[in-house]
Short mmCIF file of C-alpha atoms in Angstrom, two decimals:
data_model
loop_
_atom_site.label_atom_id
_atom_site.label_comp_id
_atom_site.label_asym_id
_atom_site.label_seq_id
_atom_site.Cartn_x
_atom_site.Cartn_y
_atom_site.Cartn_z
CA MET Y 1 -24.88 -4.27 -5.16
CA HIS Y 2 -23.27 -6.26 -2.59
CA LEU Y 3 -21.42 -4.22 0.44
CA SER Y 4 -18.62 -7.00 -0.39
CA PRO Y 5 -17.53 -9.15 -2.83
CA ASP Y 6 -17.22 -12.36 -0.58
CA GLN Y 7 -20.82 -12.72 -1.03
CA ILE Y 8 -20.91 -13.20 -4.79
CA ILE Y 9 -20.13 -16.93 -5.15
CA TYR Y 10 -19.14 -18.74 -8.85
CA TRP Y 11 -18.45 -21.76 -7.78
CA GLN Y 12 -18.46 -24.27 -4.59
CA TYR Y 13 -17.52 -27.67 -3.83
CA GLY Y 14 -17.70 -28.49 -0.26
CA PHE Y 15 -15.67 -25.96 2.20
CA LEU Y 16 -14.11 -24.60 -1.45
CA LYS Y 17 -15.28 -21.63 -2.64
CA LEU Y 18 -14.42 -19.31 -5.28
CA ASN Y 19 -16.02 -16.00 -4.53
CA GLY Y 20 -16.12 -12.46 -6.29
CA THR Y 21 -12.59 -11.67 -3.96
CA ILE Y 22 -10.70 -14.23 -5.66
CA VAL Y 23 -11.82 -13.75 -9.16
CA PHE Y 24 -11.77 -9.66 -8.60
CA THR Y 25 -8.06 -9.97 -7.43
CA TRP Y 26 -6.77 -12.01 -9.54
CA GLY Y 27 -8.44 -10.28 -12.83
CA LEU Y 28 -7.29 -6.67 -11.41
CA MET Y 29 -3.73 -8.46 -11.00
CA ILE Y 30 -4.18 -9.54 -14.85
CA ILE Y 31 -5.05 -5.75 -15.78
CA LEU Y 32 -1.89 -4.08 -13.76
CA ALA Y 33 0.90 -6.72 -15.07
CA VAL Y 34 -0.51 -6.28 -18.84
CA GLY Y 35 -1.03 -2.53 -18.60
CA SER Y 36 2.68 -2.11 -17.30
CA LYS Y 37 4.41 -4.17 -19.83
CA LEU Y 38 2.42 -2.29 -22.35
CA ILE Y 39 3.19 0.73 -20.83
CA THR Y 40 6.97 0.27 -20.23
CA ARG Y 41 7.51 -1.73 -23.88
CA LYS Y 42 8.45 1.03 -26.21
CA LEU Y 43 10.95 3.23 -23.32
CA SER Y 44 13.76 4.68 -24.69
CA THR Y 45 16.81 5.08 -23.05
CA GLY Y 46 18.32 7.74 -25.90
CA LEU Y 47 17.59 11.38 -25.63
CA ALA Y 48 14.40 11.43 -27.95
CA ARG Y 49 11.44 9.98 -26.05
CA SER Y 50 8.01 10.63 -26.53
CA LYS Y 51 5.68 12.71 -24.74
CA TRP Y 52 4.10 9.85 -22.77
CA GLN Y 53 7.60 8.93 -21.70
CA ASN Y 54 8.11 12.10 -20.59
CA LEU Y 55 4.83 12.32 -18.70
CA LEU Y 56 5.56 8.85 -17.07
CA GLU Y 57 9.02 9.95 -16.14
CA ILE Y 58 7.88 13.19 -14.09
CA ILE Y 59 5.00 10.85 -12.30
CA VAL Y 60 7.78 8.39 -11.26
CA THR Y 61 10.34 10.86 -9.95
CA SER Y 62 7.29 12.66 -8.19
CA ILE Y 63 6.79 9.54 -6.30
CA GLU Y 64 10.83 9.03 -5.35
CA LYS Y 65 10.84 12.80 -3.96
CA GLN Y 66 7.60 11.78 -1.92
CA ILE Y 67 9.16 8.51 -0.26
CA GLU Y 68 12.64 10.38 -0.26
CA GLU Y 69 10.70 12.73 1.72
CA VAL Y 70 9.19 10.38 4.39
CA GLY Y 71 12.24 9.46 5.26
CA LEU Y 72 14.09 7.04 2.91
CA SER Y 73 17.24 7.80 1.64
CA GLN Y 74 17.10 5.25 -1.68
CA PRO Y 75 13.80 5.42 -2.92
CA GLN Y 76 14.91 3.06 -6.37
CA LYS Y 77 14.80 0.67 -3.85
CA TYR Y 78 11.39 0.98 -2.22
CA LEU Y 79 9.76 2.56 -5.59
CA GLY Y 80 8.39 -1.41 -6.66
CA PHE Y 81 6.72 -2.35 -3.49
CA LEU Y 82 5.38 0.91 -2.28
CA GLY Y 83 4.56 1.88 -6.01
CA THR Y 84 2.73 -1.83 -6.45
CA LEU Y 85 0.85 -1.07 -2.91
CA PHE Y 86 -0.36 2.29 -4.26
CA LEU Y 87 -1.49 0.91 -8.19
CA PHE Y 88 -3.65 -1.95 -6.05
CA VAL Y 89 -5.80 0.04 -4.24
CA ALA Y 90 -6.06 3.23 -6.70
CA ALA Y 91 -7.06 0.78 -9.50
CA ALA Y 92 -9.21 -1.07 -7.43
CA SER Y 93 -11.39 1.90 -6.89
CA LEU Y 94 -11.20 2.86 -10.41
CA CYS Y 95 -11.95 -0.39 -11.82
CA THR Y 96 -15.66 0.47 -10.05
CA LEU Y 97 -16.99 1.78 -12.89
CA ILE Y 98 -16.97 -1.22 -14.97
CA PRO Y 99 -20.34 -2.87 -14.63
CA GLY Y 100 -20.53 -5.75 -12.51
CA TYR Y 101 -16.72 -4.90 -10.79
CA GLU Y 102 -16.65 -4.82 -6.81
CA PRO Y 103 -13.32 -3.69 -5.82
CA PRO Y 104 -11.57 -6.71 -3.79
CA THR Y 105 -10.57 -3.83 -0.97
CA GLY Y 106 -14.25 -4.40 -0.01
CA SER Y 107 -13.21 -7.14 1.45
CA LEU Y 108 -10.95 -8.07 4.76
CA SER Y 109 -9.24 -10.70 3.68
CA THR Y 110 -8.01 -8.34 0.79
CA THR Y 111 -7.07 -5.55 2.97
CA THR Y 112 -5.81 -8.20 5.85
CA ALA Y 113 -3.59 -9.58 2.75
CA LEU Y 114 -2.18 -6.00 2.05
CA ALA Y 115 -1.60 -5.50 5.56
CA LEU Y 116 0.74 -8.55 5.69
CA CYS Y 117 2.40 -7.26 2.73
CA VAL Y 118 3.58 -4.55 4.77
CA PHE Y 119 4.12 -6.25 7.75
CA VAL Y 120 6.36 -8.76 5.96
CA ALA Y 121 8.39 -5.81 4.12
CA VAL Y 122 9.56 -3.94 7.08
CA PRO Y 123 11.60 -6.43 8.78
CA PHE Y 124 12.67 -7.14 4.93
CA PHE Y 125 13.95 -3.77 4.16
CA GLY Y 126 15.02 -3.01 7.87
CA ILE Y 127 17.29 -6.36 7.98
CA GLY Y 128 18.98 -5.67 4.59
CA GLU Y 129 20.01 -1.98 5.55
CA GLN Y 130 20.89 -2.70 9.19
CA GLY Y 131 21.67 -6.32 9.35
CA VAL Y 132 19.60 -8.70 11.53
CA GLY Y 133 21.79 -8.51 15.07
CA ASN Y 134 21.57 -4.13 14.67
CA TYR Y 135 17.53 -4.92 13.78
CA LEU Y 136 16.36 -7.37 16.54
CA LYS Y 137 18.37 -4.54 18.91
CA SER Y 138 16.17 -2.23 18.00
CA TYR Y 139 13.30 -3.61 19.42
CA MET Y 140 14.64 -3.33 22.77
CA LYS Y 141 15.60 0.12 22.55
CA PRO Y 142 15.72 2.43 24.50
CA THR Y 143 15.88 -0.74 26.87
CA PHE Y 144 15.09 -4.26 26.85
CA ILE Y 145 11.68 -3.46 28.79
CA MET Y 146 10.52 -2.06 25.94
CA LEU Y 147 10.73 -5.45 23.92
CA PRO Y 148 7.02 -6.38 24.07
CA PHE Y 149 5.56 -3.15 23.69
CA ASN Y 150 7.54 -3.06 20.10
CA ILE Y 151 6.04 -6.19 19.40
CA ILE Y 152 2.66 -5.28 19.99
CA SER Y 153 3.42 -2.59 18.35
CA GLU Y 154 4.06 -4.10 15.22
CA LEU Y 155 1.36 -6.62 15.22
CA SER Y 156 -1.60 -3.65 16.40
CA ARG Y 157 -0.45 -1.21 13.25
CA THR Y 158 -0.93 -4.21 10.54
CA LEU Y 159 -4.00 -4.81 12.07
CA ALA Y 160 -4.89 -0.80 12.05
CA LEU Y 161 -3.74 -0.75 8.41
CA ALA Y 162 -6.30 -3.59 7.07
CA VAL Y 163 -9.35 -2.54 9.32
CA ARG Y 164 -8.73 1.25 8.26
CA LEU Y 165 -8.48 0.23 4.67
CA PHE Y 166 -11.41 -1.96 4.78
CA GLY Y 167 -13.57 -0.11 6.78
CA ASN Y 168 -13.15 3.12 4.71
CA MET Y 169 -13.89 1.07 1.18
CA MET Y 170 -16.79 -1.02 2.34
CA SER Y 171 -18.31 2.27 3.74
CA GLY Y 172 -18.28 4.04 0.53
CA ALA Y 173 -19.94 0.44 -1.11
CA MET Y 174 -22.26 0.63 1.91
CA ILE Y 175 -23.54 4.30 1.14
CA ILE Y 176 -24.07 3.60 -2.46
CA ALA Y 177 -26.40 0.33 -1.78
CA ILE Y 178 -28.59 2.31 0.54
CA LEU Y 179 -28.93 5.65 -1.70
CA LEU Y 180 -29.80 3.03 -4.42
CA THR Y 181 -33.13 1.84 -2.46
CA ILE Y 182 -34.00 5.36 -1.25
CA THR Y 183 -33.22 7.91 -3.90
CA PRO Y 184 -33.01 8.81 -7.69
CA PHE Y 185 -30.04 7.41 -9.66
CA ILE Y 186 -28.25 10.92 -10.15
CA PHE Y 187 -27.24 10.48 -5.95
CA PRO Y 188 -25.64 7.22 -6.19
CA ILE Y 189 -23.78 8.54 -9.24
CA ILE Y 190 -22.09 11.63 -7.50
CA MET Y 191 -21.86 8.87 -4.27
CA MET Y 192 -19.62 6.83 -6.91
CA VAL Y 193 -17.77 9.67 -7.80
CA LEU Y 194 -17.48 10.89 -4.13
CA GLY Y 195 -16.02 6.71 -3.50
CA LEU Y 196 -13.31 6.94 -6.30
CA LEU Y 197 -12.06 10.24 -4.92
CA THR Y 198 -11.91 8.60 -1.35
CA GLY Y 199 -10.05 5.06 -2.77
CA MET Y 200 -7.76 7.85 -4.30
CA VAL Y 201 -6.71 8.96 -1.00
CA GLN Y 202 -6.93 5.42 0.69
CA ALA Y 203 -4.17 4.69 -1.75
CA TYR Y 204 -2.09 7.56 -0.81
CA ILE Y 205 -2.37 7.00 2.95
CA PHE Y 206 -2.02 3.62 3.07
CA SER Y 207 1.00 3.59 0.65
CA ILE Y 208 2.02 6.49 2.72
CA LEU Y 209 1.98 4.67 6.03
CA ALA Y 210 3.63 1.42 4.56
CA ALA Y 211 7.10 4.06 4.30
CA VAL Y 212 6.76 5.97 7.05
CA TYR Y 213 6.84 2.19 8.90
CA ILE Y 214 9.75 0.72 6.44
CA ALA Y 215 11.64 4.04 7.07
CA ALA Y 216 11.43 3.40 10.45
CA ALA Y 217 12.56 0.05 10.18
CA THR Y 218 15.38 0.69 8.23
CA ARG Y 219 16.85 3.60 10.07
CA VAL Y 220 20.48 2.83 11.14
CA HIS Y 221 21.24 4.68 14.49
CA LYS Y 222 24.84 6.21 14.25
CA PRO Y 223 27.15 7.22 16.78
CA LYS Y 224 26.80 10.64 18.04
CA PRO Y 225 30.34 12.28 16.62
CA GLU Y 226 32.90 12.96 20.14
CA PRO Y 227 33.68 16.50 20.11
CA GLU Y 228 36.88 18.03 18.45
CA LYS Y 229 39.75 18.82 21.32
CA ASN Y 230 41.60 22.18 21.34
CA ASN Y 231 44.88 21.12 21.44
CA GLU Y 232 46.56 23.86 23.41
CA LYS Y 233 50.50 24.65 22.58
#
């Protein structure tokens, strides 16, 4: 077992490499795309719906409520992006049950790419909600002195997202690899089950943090209403 899929090299020509991270990432994306197509191919808009569709709608509704509780008033707008983030990280952990598969989230390059997706999505949704001018002004609130600090905050939280996910996912793989060398086979299996649970938690935390950042960027600051003056007759 490798600590990172970057160590698995399938093909190399000079500085060009086809490693496990690339193969497992694209394989996971294909599985998610095909699975989504198969699951949603027979959805009904009428009153007669299957039990599977009812279950699927309950899950989607629950996710939308969770997004709304974070502070996003129109959860349908962000469901595609946040749901995809969650499914990718969660599926990367679940697929560890497949022999020979290693989660691409165990590579810093993958977690950095996911964090960059959030980094781009925050101003994208923020500008869409507030406009370019109002969004850029938010970097200078409450005073223009905060501009460099707000920019540093954007960069640092992106780095924190990448390192947090990478560290948590790689630590599980490292523990299992160590236990395989010093303990019987039953203990690594228990740790693998715990690793699946950790992967689900990390998928949830990563998606919630992304939602929080987007909610902060899309929050429209409305002027306070002036108190009504009583007209004295």
